[in-house]
Short mmCIF file of C-alpha atoms in Angstrom, two decimals:
data_model
loop_
_atom_site.label_atom_id
_atom_site.label_comp_id
_atom_site.label_asym_id
_atom_site.label_seq_id
_atom_site.Cartn_x
_atom_site.Cartn_y
_atom_site.Cartn_z
CA MET A 130 0.00 0.00 0.00
CA VAL A 131 2.87 2.38 -0.77
CA ALA A 132 2.42 4.18 -4.07
CA HIS A 133 5.32 5.68 -5.97
CA VAL A 134 4.49 8.12 -8.74
CA GLY A 135 7.32 8.49 -11.21
CA ASP A 136 5.91 10.59 -14.03
CA PHE A 137 2.65 12.28 -14.90
CA GLY A 138 3.88 12.83 -18.45
CA LEU A 139 4.58 16.51 -17.97
CA ALA A 140 8.34 16.12 -18.08
CA ARG A 141 8.33 15.92 -21.87
CA PHE A 142 9.17 19.18 -23.52
CA ASP A 143 9.08 19.85 -27.24
CA SER A 144 11.59 22.43 -28.41
CA GLN A 145 10.38 23.82 -31.68
CA SER A 146 12.76 25.15 -34.30
CA ARG A 147 14.25 28.58 -33.71
CA THR A 148 13.07 31.33 -35.93
CA ASN A 149 14.06 34.97 -35.62
CA ASN A 150 16.32 34.20 -32.62
CA SER A 151 13.40 33.05 -30.45
CA SER A 152 12.43 29.63 -29.26
CA THR A 153 9.16 28.19 -28.16
CA ILE A 154 8.81 25.42 -25.66
CA THR A 155 5.51 23.67 -25.25
CA VAL A 156 4.56 21.30 -22.47
CA LYS A 157 3.01 18.02 -23.46
CA GLY A 158 1.04 16.18 -20.86
CA ILE A 159 -1.34 13.30 -20.65
CA VAL A 160 -4.95 14.23 -21.39
CA GLY A 161 -6.99 14.32 -18.20
CA TYR A 162 -3.97 14.71 -15.94
CA SER A 163 -2.62 18.00 -17.32
CA ALA A 164 -3.52 21.14 -15.43
CA PRO A 165 -6.05 23.42 -17.16
CA GLU A 166 -3.57 26.30 -17.36
CA TYR A 167 -1.32 24.25 -19.64
CA GLY A 168 -4.02 24.48 -22.28
CA LEU A 169 -3.62 28.27 -22.09
CA GLY A 170 0.11 28.06 -22.79
CA MET A 171 1.30 28.50 -19.20
CA ALA A 172 4.69 27.09 -18.26
CA ALA A 173 5.08 23.86 -16.33
CA SER A 174 4.97 24.43 -12.58
CA LYS A 175 4.78 22.63 -9.28
CA GLU A 176 1.13 23.70 -9.08
CA GLY A 177 0.54 21.83 -12.34
CA ASP A 178 2.11 18.72 -10.82
CA ILE A 179 -0.10 19.12 -7.75
CA TYR A 180 -3.13 19.20 -10.06
CA SER A 181 -2.03 15.90 -11.62
CA PHE A 182 -1.43 14.43 -8.17
CA GLY A 183 -4.96 15.40 -7.14
CA ILE A 184 -6.44 13.72 -10.21
CA VAL A 185 -4.50 10.54 -9.40
CA LEU A 186 -5.84 10.57 -5.81
CA ILE A 187 -9.41 10.88 -7.08
CA GLU A 188 -8.80 8.16 -9.65
CA LEU A 189 -7.50 5.80 -6.95
CA MET A 190 -10.60 6.33 -4.80
CA THR A 191 -13.18 6.15 -7.60
CA ALA A 192 -11.54 3.74 -10.08
CA LYS A 193 -12.58 6.23 -12.77
CA SER A 194 -10.11 7.44 -15.38
CA PRO A 195 -10.11 11.17 -16.13
CA ILE A 196 -10.72 10.25 -19.77
CA ASP A 197 -13.67 7.94 -19.03
CA THR A 198 -16.47 8.27 -21.57
CA MET A 199 -18.83 9.43 -18.81
CA PHE A 200 -16.93 12.71 -18.63
CA GLU A 201 -18.42 14.79 -21.39
CA GLY A 202 -19.16 18.48 -21.69
CA ASP A 203 -18.45 20.29 -18.43
CA LEU A 204 -18.22 17.16 -16.29
CA ASP A 205 -14.70 15.97 -15.50
CA LEU A 206 -13.21 13.76 -12.79
CA HIS A 207 -12.56 16.72 -10.48
CA LYS A 208 -16.16 17.96 -10.71
CA TYR A 209 -17.48 14.40 -10.36
CA ALA A 210 -15.62 13.99 -7.07
CA GLN A 211 -16.50 17.48 -5.88
CA LEU A 212 -20.22 16.90 -6.53
CA GLY A 213 -20.05 13.55 -4.75
CA LEU A 214 -18.49 15.15 -1.68
CA LEU A 215 -20.84 18.15 -1.63
CA SER A 216 -24.00 16.10 -2.05
CA ASP A 217 -23.07 13.39 0.45
CA GLU A 218 -23.03 10.85 -2.39
CA LEU A 219 -19.57 9.55 -1.52
CA MET A 220 -20.80 5.95 -1.31
CA ASN A 221 -22.08 6.19 -4.88
CA ILE A 222 -18.82 7.40 -6.39
CA ILE A 223 -16.10 5.48 -4.55
CA ASP A 224 -14.72 2.20 -5.81
CA PRO A 225 -16.72 -0.46 -3.88
CA ARG A 226 -13.63 -2.69 -3.78
CA LEU A 227 -12.17 -0.31 -1.20
CA LEU A 228 -14.81 -1.51 1.26
CA ASN A 229 -14.21 -5.24 0.78
CA ASN A 230 -13.62 -7.06 4.06
CA CYS A 231 -14.24 -4.04 6.26
CA GLY A 232 -16.00 -6.17 8.81
CA SER A 233 -18.33 -4.21 11.03
CA PRO A 234 -20.40 -1.09 10.27
CA ARG A 235 -18.11 0.85 12.63
CA ASN A 236 -15.12 -0.05 10.48
CA ASP A 237 -17.06 0.89 7.35
CA ILE A 238 -17.69 4.36 8.77
CA LYS A 239 -14.01 4.92 9.63
CA ILE A 240 -12.79 3.61 6.27
CA ILE A 241 -15.37 5.75 4.43
CA GLU A 242 -14.17 8.78 6.41
CA CYS A 243 -10.61 8.02 5.29
CA ILE A 244 -11.68 7.62 1.67
CA GLY A 245 -13.60 10.90 1.91
CA SER A 246 -10.52 12.61 3.32
CA VAL A 247 -8.37 11.39 0.42
CA MET A 248 -11.06 12.44 -2.06
CA GLU A 249 -11.23 15.88 -0.47
CA MET A 250 -7.46 16.24 -0.79
CA GLY A 251 -7.71 15.19 -4.43
CA VAL A 252 -10.34 17.83 -5.06
CA LYS A 253 -8.30 20.51 -3.28
CA CYS A 254 -5.16 19.57 -5.21
CA SER A 255 -6.96 19.58 -8.55
CA ALA A 256 -8.70 22.94 -8.18
CA GLU A 257 -8.99 24.77 -11.49
CA SER A 258 -6.98 27.78 -10.37
CA PRO A 259 -3.33 27.10 -9.44
CA GLN A 260 -3.58 29.59 -6.56
CA ASN A 261 -6.45 27.62 -5.00
CA ARG A 262 -4.66 24.26 -4.99
CA MET A 263 -3.57 22.60 -1.80
CA ARG A 264 0.15 22.85 -1.08
CA ILE A 265 1.90 19.52 -1.50
CA GLU A 266 3.36 19.74 2.02
CA ASP A 267 -0.16 20.03 3.43
CA ALA A 268 -1.42 17.18 1.24
CA ILE A 269 1.39 14.90 2.41
CA SER A 270 0.71 15.76 6.04
CA GLU A 271 -3.02 15.03 5.62
CA LEU A 272 -2.32 11.79 3.76
CA LYS A 273 -0.06 10.61 6.59
CA LYS A 274 -2.78 11.34 9.16
CA THR A 275 -5.35 9.50 7.05
CA ARG A 276 -2.97 6.55 6.57
CA ASP A 277 -2.45 6.30 10.34
CA ILE A 278 -6.22 6.25 10.97
CA TRP A 279 -6.73 3.61 8.26
CA LEU A 280 -3.92 1.40 9.59
CA LYS A 281 -5.30 1.71 13.13
CA GLU A 282 -8.70 0.52 11.85
CA LEU A 283 -7.10 -2.40 10.04
CA ARG A 284 -5.32 -3.45 13.26
CA ILE A 285 -8.63 -3.28 15.16
CA MET A 286 -10.30 -5.40 12.46
CA ASP A 287 -7.51 -7.98 12.64
CA ARG A 288 -7.96 -8.28 16.43
CA TYR A 289 -11.64 -9.14 16.04
CA ALA A 290 -11.28 -11.34 12.95
#
């Protein structure tokens, strides 16, 4: 249960030919994971990487790809998760496999709280505006707290199994 993310695809740069003593560098990313500002020609940034990280968190909790066919028009993975959190529909959007073998209803509630916390971090990290995104230091701190709660629940479940 230790994930290691090596590349969101944003590390690829395409240097175009020089004309009139100027050069243009464009960022190429993976559709669905690239921050919205990259579509406006903004330079790669740590905020863009945080956006991608947030999308991955949401994808892990929902088992939905950001390029799933259900995401058409204005609906995207970020908005899907945000709507689920705001409307208390978390149970309808999370991957049901995350709840396998939870044991008791008490454990379900704690695990669902942890999943909701990760989803909330994903939504905060993938905010449309770079200035509104969660700082990665804060996301890591919150993820560690959530991990500790989840592991505590798993130990309690093992004691009663």
